[in-house]
Amino acid sequence: MMLTVTLNAALDLTYRVPALVPHTTHRVTEVIERPGGKGVNVARVLAALGHEVTVTGFAGGDTGRVLRERLADQPRVTVAFAPVAGTTRRTLAVADAATGDTTQLNEPGPAVTSAEWAAFLGSYEQLVRRPGTTAVALCGSLPPGVPVGAYALLVRAARAAHVPVLLDTSGEPLRRAVAARPDIIKPNAEELAELTGSHEPARATRDARRRGAHAVVASLGADGLLALTPDGGWQARPPAPVRGNPTGAGDSAVAGLLSGLAEGLPWPDRLARALALSAATVAAPAAGEFDRATYEDLLPRVTVTGRPAAA
Ligand code: ATP
Ligand code: MG
Ligand code: MG
């Protein structure tokens, strides 16, 4: 059983309109409503791959109730959100069918009180200590009210329970949590540059490891994944750039890395899986979904170059 944490979960609503024109009224031709937030996306991909996964974080109000119900309907997903008095946020994407562009409107999400945070911490510690928990992913931004050192605490609790932990966040929460020695971080190019001050990925991944991360897997958009790990360094590349919607591709890369970690796959195989899943997410029409046929087609065609660390 894997565990994903989404402190800032959401209910994602997509409206498709023929053409978006400001100051006019639009007929909505399609409505899609689904659970969202980074760790929720990771869990959806893991479940689609056949893994059992528990989702936690905060959910509250009517939107939180819908979020729990929708997730509980999904096979292989167990819902373990902690309560929050405020209402879970919604995000609204308005997709313009004429241009393919999307206009995104995101609510900030409910503020978390210190008592709610403390209750979440207690339930998280129980979840990571539960026998059979094989890996944890901590994903996304922090909601208002959650301390900036939150992910550092969650990394330490997972490590104390001897459960491998992967972190995908940005800014100061990332900086603090890296010092708590997570097993894997998965920054994109911008997040890695912000952490290290270097725009040169090879140099920046080395620097991020020196700061405490055991393994750094930088995601570089169409250039693929650059990994620096205790076992060696590798770059995974797609056979060709994929056209489509890159939103959520990073979350699929996290799902690939987490499942490979839980299964004990060698690093080059983990990276190939993460690459093929994330590129197949770019190819899928809906953000955060992946196209299975594209995944299976890409997996044997991913190139992984690099070398194991000297013994
Ligand atoms: P997210 O929006 O999910 O947070 P991210 O910014 O964290 O994404 P990216 O580096 O943009 O992550 O993309 C993650 C991975 O998706 C890349 O490392 C790569 O494997 C794959 N990917 C992204 N864009 C493309 C593309 N155009 N063609 C092929 N693969 C891609
Ligand atoms: Mg990106
Ligand atoms: Mg990302």
Coordinates of C-alpha atoms and ligand atoms in Angstrom, one line a residue:
M1 CA 0.0 0.0 0.0
M2 CA 1.4 3.4 -1.0
L3 CA 0.4 6.7 0.6
T4 CA 0.0 10.1 -1.1
V5 CA -0.4 13.3 0.9
T6 CA -2.2 16.3 -0.7
L7 CA -2.6 19.1 1.9
N8 CA -4.2 21.3 -0.7
A9 CA -6.6 18.9 -2.5
A10 CA -9.3 20.3 -4.8
L11 CA -12.3 19.4 -6.8
D12 CA -11.3 20.2 -10.4
L13 CA -14.0 21.5 -12.7
T14 CA -13.5 21.9 -16.5
Y15 CA -15.9 23.8 -18.7
R16 CA -15.4 23.4 -22.5
V17 CA -16.7 26.3 -24.6
P18 CA -16.6 26.7 -28.4
A19 CA -14.6 29.9 -28.1
L20 CA -13.8 32.1 -25.1
V21 CA -14.6 35.8 -25.6
P22 CA -14.4 38.2 -22.7
H23 CA -17.6 40.1 -21.7
T24 CA -19.9 37.7 -23.5
T25 CA -22.1 34.8 -22.4
H26 CA -21.0 31.3 -23.3
R27 CA -22.7 28.0 -23.9
V28 CA -20.8 25.2 -22.0
T29 CA -20.6 22.2 -24.3
E30 CA -18.9 19.8 -21.8
V31 CA -18.5 19.7 -18.0
I32 CA -15.9 17.5 -16.3
E33 CA -15.7 17.3 -12.5
R34 CA -13.0 15.2 -10.8
P35 CA -10.9 15.0 -7.7
G36 CA -7.6 17.0 -8.0
G37 CA -4.5 18.2 -6.3
K38 CA -1.1 16.8 -6.9
G39 CA -1.0 13.8 -4.6
V40 CA -4.6 12.9 -5.7
N41 CA -3.3 12.9 -9.4
V42 CA -0.4 10.6 -8.3
A43 CA -2.8 8.3 -6.6
R44 CA -5.1 8.1 -9.6
V45 CA -2.1 7.0 -11.8
L46 CA -0.9 4.5 -9.2
A47 CA -4.4 2.9 -9.0
A48 CA -4.6 2.8 -12.8
L49 CA -1.3 0.9 -12.8
G50 CA -2.9 -1.7 -10.4
H51 CA -1.5 -0.5 -7.1
E52 CA -3.4 -0.1 -3.8
V53 CA -3.1 3.5 -2.6
T54 CA -4.3 5.6 0.3
V55 CA -4.9 9.3 -0.1
T56 CA -4.6 11.7 2.8
G57 CA -4.5 15.5 3.4
F58 CA -7.4 17.7 4.3
A59 CA -11.0 17.7 3.1
G60 CA -13.8 19.9 4.4
G61 CA -17.3 21.2 3.7
D62 CA -19.6 20.2 0.9
T63 CA -16.8 20.2 -1.7
G64 CA -14.7 18.0 0.6
R65 CA -17.6 15.5 0.9
V66 CA -17.9 15.3 -2.9
L67 CA -14.1 14.8 -3.1
R68 CA -14.2 11.9 -0.6
E69 CA -17.1 10.3 -2.4
R70 CA -15.6 10.5 -5.8
L71 CA -12.3 9.1 -4.7
A72 CA -13.9 6.3 -2.7
D73 CA -15.7 5.2 -5.9
Q74 CA -12.3 4.6 -7.6
P75 CA -11.0 1.0 -7.5
R76 CA -7.9 0.4 -5.3
V77 CA -8.1 3.9 -3.7
T78 CA -8.6 4.3 0.1
V79 CA -9.7 7.7 1.4
A80 CA -8.1 8.9 4.7
F81 CA -8.4 12.7 4.6
A82 CA -8.3 14.6 7.9
P83 CA -11.2 17.0 8.5
V84 CA -10.9 20.8 8.2
A85 CA -13.7 23.3 9.2
G86 CA -13.3 25.3 6.0
T87 CA -14.5 24.1 2.5
T88 CA -12.2 22.3 0.2
R89 CA -11.2 24.5 -2.8
R90 CA -12.5 24.1 -6.4
T91 CA -10.5 24.9 -9.5
L92 CA -12.1 25.9 -12.7
A93 CA -10.5 25.4 -16.1
V94 CA -12.3 27.0 -19.1
A95 CA -11.1 25.2 -22.2
D96 CA -11.5 27.1 -25.4
A97 CA -12.2 24.5 -28.1
A98 CA -11.2 26.9 -31.0
T99 CA -7.7 27.5 -29.8
G100 CA -7.1 24.6 -27.4
D101 CA -6.0 27.1 -24.7
T102 CA -7.2 26.8 -21.1
T103 CA -8.0 29.7 -18.7
Q104 CA -7.5 28.5 -15.1
L105 CA -9.2 29.9 -12.0
N106 CA -8.0 28.4 -8.6
E107 CA -9.6 29.0 -5.2
P108 CA -7.0 29.4 -2.4
G109 CA -8.4 26.6 -0.2
P110 CA -9.4 26.7 3.4
A111 CA -7.1 27.9 6.2
V112 CA -5.9 25.1 8.5
T113 CA -6.0 25.8 12.2
S114 CA -3.1 24.6 14.5
A115 CA -5.5 22.0 16.1
E116 CA -6.4 20.7 12.6
W117 CA -2.8 20.4 11.7
A118 CA -1.9 18.6 14.9
A119 CA -4.8 16.1 14.3
F120 CA -3.6 15.5 10.7
L121 CA 0.0 14.9 12.0
G122 CA -1.3 12.2 14.4
S123 CA -3.2 10.4 11.7
Y124 CA -0.3 10.7 9.2
E125 CA 2.0 9.1 11.7
Q126 CA -0.4 6.2 12.1
L127 CA -0.7 5.8 8.4
V128 CA 3.0 5.7 7.7
R129 CA 3.6 3.2 10.6
R130 CA 0.8 0.9 9.4
P131 CA 2.3 -2.5 8.4
G132 CA 2.3 -2.8 4.6
T133 CA 3.0 0.9 3.8
T134 CA 5.7 0.7 1.2
A135 CA 6.3 4.3 0.2
V136 CA 5.0 7.9 0.7
A137 CA 4.6 10.8 -1.7
L138 CA 4.3 14.4 -0.3
C139 CA 2.9 16.6 -3.1
G140 CA 2.0 20.2 -3.8
S141 CA 1.8 23.5 -2.1
L142 CA 0.9 24.1 1.5
P143 CA -2.6 25.6 2.3
P144 CA -2.8 28.7 4.4
G145 CA -2.2 28.0 8.1
V146 CA 0.1 25.0 7.7
P147 CA 3.6 25.8 9.0
V148 CA 6.3 26.3 6.4
G149 CA 8.3 23.4 7.9
A150 CA 5.4 21.0 7.5
Y151 CA 7.0 18.8 4.9
A152 CA 10.3 18.6 6.9
L153 CA 8.2 17.1 9.7
L154 CA 6.4 14.7 7.4
V155 CA 9.7 13.6 5.9
R156 CA 11.2 12.9 9.3
A157 CA 8.1 10.9 10.5
A158 CA 8.3 8.7 7.4
R159 CA 12.1 8.2 7.8
A160 CA 11.5 7.3 11.5
A161 CA 9.1 4.7 10.4
H162 CA 11.6 3.4 7.8
V163 CA 9.2 4.1 4.9
P164 CA 10.8 5.7 1.8
V165 CA 9.5 9.2 1.1
L166 CA 9.3 11.2 -2.1
L167 CA 8.8 14.9 -2.1
D168 CA 7.4 17.1 -4.9
T169 CA 7.0 20.7 -3.8
S170 CA 8.6 24.1 -4.3
G171 CA 10.0 27.2 -2.6
E172 CA 10.7 27.4 1.2
P173 CA 8.7 24.3 2.1
L174 CA 11.0 22.3 -0.3
R175 CA 14.2 24.0 1.0
R176 CA 13.3 23.1 4.6
A177 CA 12.3 19.5 3.8
V178 CA 15.4 18.7 1.7
A179 CA 17.4 19.3 4.9
A180 CA 15.3 16.5 6.5
R181 CA 16.8 14.0 4.0
P182 CA 14.0 12.8 1.8
D183 CA 14.8 9.7 -0.3
I184 CA 13.8 11.4 -3.5
I185 CA 12.9 14.9 -4.6
K186 CA 11.3 15.6 -8.0
P187 CA 11.7 19.3 -8.8
N188 CA 11.0 20.7 -12.3
A189 CA 13.7 23.0 -13.8
E190 CA 12.2 26.1 -12.2
E191 CA 11.9 24.6 -8.7
L192 CA 15.4 23.2 -8.9
A193 CA 16.8 26.6 -9.9
E194 CA 15.0 28.3 -7.1
L195 CA 16.3 25.7 -4.6
T196 CA 19.9 25.9 -5.7
G197 CA 20.4 29.2 -7.5
S198 CA 21.7 27.4 -10.6
H199 CA 20.0 27.1 -13.9
E200 CA 22.5 24.4 -15.0
P201 CA 20.6 21.1 -14.3
A202 CA 23.7 18.9 -13.8
R203 CA 25.2 21.3 -11.3
A204 CA 21.9 22.0 -9.6
T205 CA 21.1 18.3 -9.1
R206 CA 24.5 17.8 -7.4
D207 CA 23.9 20.9 -5.2
A208 CA 20.4 19.6 -4.2
R209 CA 21.9 16.3 -3.1
R210 CA 24.5 18.1 -1.0
R211 CA 21.6 19.9 0.7
G212 CA 20.3 16.6 1.9
A213 CA 18.2 14.8 -0.7
H214 CA 19.4 11.2 -1.2
A215 CA 18.2 11.1 -4.8
V216 CA 17.3 14.1 -7.1
V217 CA 15.2 13.5 -10.1
A218 CA 14.9 16.8 -12.1
S219 CA 12.1 16.9 -14.6
L220 CA 13.0 18.9 -17.6
G221 CA 9.9 19.0 -19.7
A222 CA 10.4 17.5 -23.2
D223 CA 14.1 16.9 -22.3
G224 CA 13.0 14.2 -19.9
L225 CA 14.4 13.3 -16.5
L226 CA 17.9 13.9 -15.0
A227 CA 18.6 11.7 -12.0
L228 CA 21.4 11.8 -9.5
T229 CA 21.1 9.0 -7.0
P230 CA 23.3 7.0 -4.5
D231 CA 23.3 4.2 -7.2
G232 CA 24.5 6.4 -10.1
G233 CA 23.5 9.2 -12.5
W234 CA 21.2 8.8 -15.5
Q235 CA 19.2 10.8 -18.0
A236 CA 16.0 9.5 -19.5
R237 CA 14.6 11.0 -22.7
P238 CA 11.5 10.4 -24.8
P239 CA 12.0 9.1 -28.3
A240 CA 10.5 12.5 -29.5
P241 CA 8.8 15.5 -27.9
V242 CA 5.1 14.8 -27.3
R243 CA 2.6 17.5 -28.2
G244 CA -0.3 18.1 -25.8
N245 CA -1.1 19.3 -22.3
P246 CA 1.8 19.1 -19.9
T247 CA -0.3 19.8 -16.8
G248 CA 0.0 16.9 -14.4
A249 CA 2.9 15.3 -16.3
G250 CA 5.1 15.9 -13.3
D251 CA 2.5 14.1 -11.1
S252 CA 2.7 11.1 -13.4
A253 CA 6.5 11.1 -13.2
V254 CA 6.1 11.0 -9.4
A255 CA 3.7 8.0 -9.7
G256 CA 6.2 6.2 -11.9
L257 CA 9.1 6.9 -9.5
L258 CA 7.0 5.9 -6.5
S259 CA 5.8 2.6 -7.9
G260 CA 9.3 1.8 -9.0
L261 CA 10.6 2.6 -5.5
A262 CA 8.0 0.4 -3.8
E263 CA 8.7 -2.5 -6.2
G264 CA 12.5 -2.1 -5.7
L265 CA 13.1 -1.6 -9.5
P266 CA 16.6 -0.6 -10.5
W267 CA 16.9 3.2 -11.2
P268 CA 17.1 3.0 -15.0
D269 CA 13.8 1.0 -15.0
R270 CA 12.2 3.4 -12.6
L271 CA 13.2 6.3 -14.8
A272 CA 11.9 4.7 -18.0
R273 CA 8.6 4.0 -16.3
A274 CA 8.3 7.6 -15.0
L275 CA 9.3 9.0 -18.4
A276 CA 6.8 6.9 -20.4
L277 CA 4.0 7.7 -17.9
S278 CA 4.6 11.4 -17.9
A279 CA 4.9 11.7 -21.7
A280 CA 1.7 9.6 -22.0
T281 CA 0.1 12.2 -19.7
V282 CA 1.1 15.0 -22.1
A283 CA -0.6 13.0 -24.9
A284 CA -3.9 12.5 -23.0
P285 CA -6.6 15.1 -23.6
A286 CA -7.5 15.6 -19.9
A287 CA -4.9 17.1 -17.5
G288 CA -3.6 14.5 -15.1
E289 CA -4.8 11.4 -17.0
F290 CA -2.5 9.2 -19.0
D291 CA -3.1 7.4 -22.3
R292 CA -2.4 3.7 -21.7
A293 CA -1.7 2.8 -25.3
T294 CA 0.8 5.7 -25.6
Y295 CA 2.4 4.5 -22.3
E296 CA 2.9 1.0 -23.5
D297 CA 4.2 2.2 -26.9
L298 CA 6.7 4.6 -25.3
L299 CA 8.0 2.4 -22.5
P300 CA 10.4 0.3 -24.6
R301 CA 11.4 3.3 -26.7
V302 CA 12.6 5.5 -23.8
T303 CA 16.4 6.0 -23.8
V304 CA 18.2 5.9 -20.5
T305 CA 21.9 6.9 -20.6
G306 CA 24.3 7.2 -17.7
R307 CA 26.2 4.9 -15.3
P308 CA 26.1 3.2 -11.9
A309 CA 28.1 4.8 -9.1
A310 CA 31.6 3.4 -8.7
A311 CA 31.6 0.7 -6.0
Ligands
ATP1 P1 3.4 19.4 -13.2 O1 2.6 20.4 -14.0 O2 2.7 18.1 -13.2 O3 3.8 19.9 -11.9 P2 6.2 19.6 -13.8 O4 6.4 21.1 -14.2 O5 6.5 19.3 -12.4 O6 4.7 19.2 -14.1 P3 7.6 18.8 -16.2 O7 9.1 18.8 -16.2 O8 6.9 19.9 -16.9 O9 7.0 18.6 -14.7 O10 7.2 17.4 -16.9 C1 7.3 16.2 -16.2 C2 7.8 15.1 -17.2 O11 6.8 14.9 -18.2 C3 9.1 15.4 -17.9 O12 10.2 15.1 -17.1 C4 9.0 14.5 -19.1 O13 9.3 13.1 -18.7 C5 7.5 14.6 -19.4 N1 7.2 15.6 -20.4 C6 6.8 16.9 -20.2 N2 6.6 17.5 -21.4 C7 6.9 16.6 -22.3 C8 6.9 16.7 -23.8 N3 6.5 17.7 -24.4 N4 7.2 15.5 -24.5 C9 7.6 14.4 -23.8 N5 7.6 14.3 -22.5 C10 7.3 15.4 -21.7
MG2 MG 6.2 22.0 -16.1
MG3 MG 5.4 19.6 -10.7

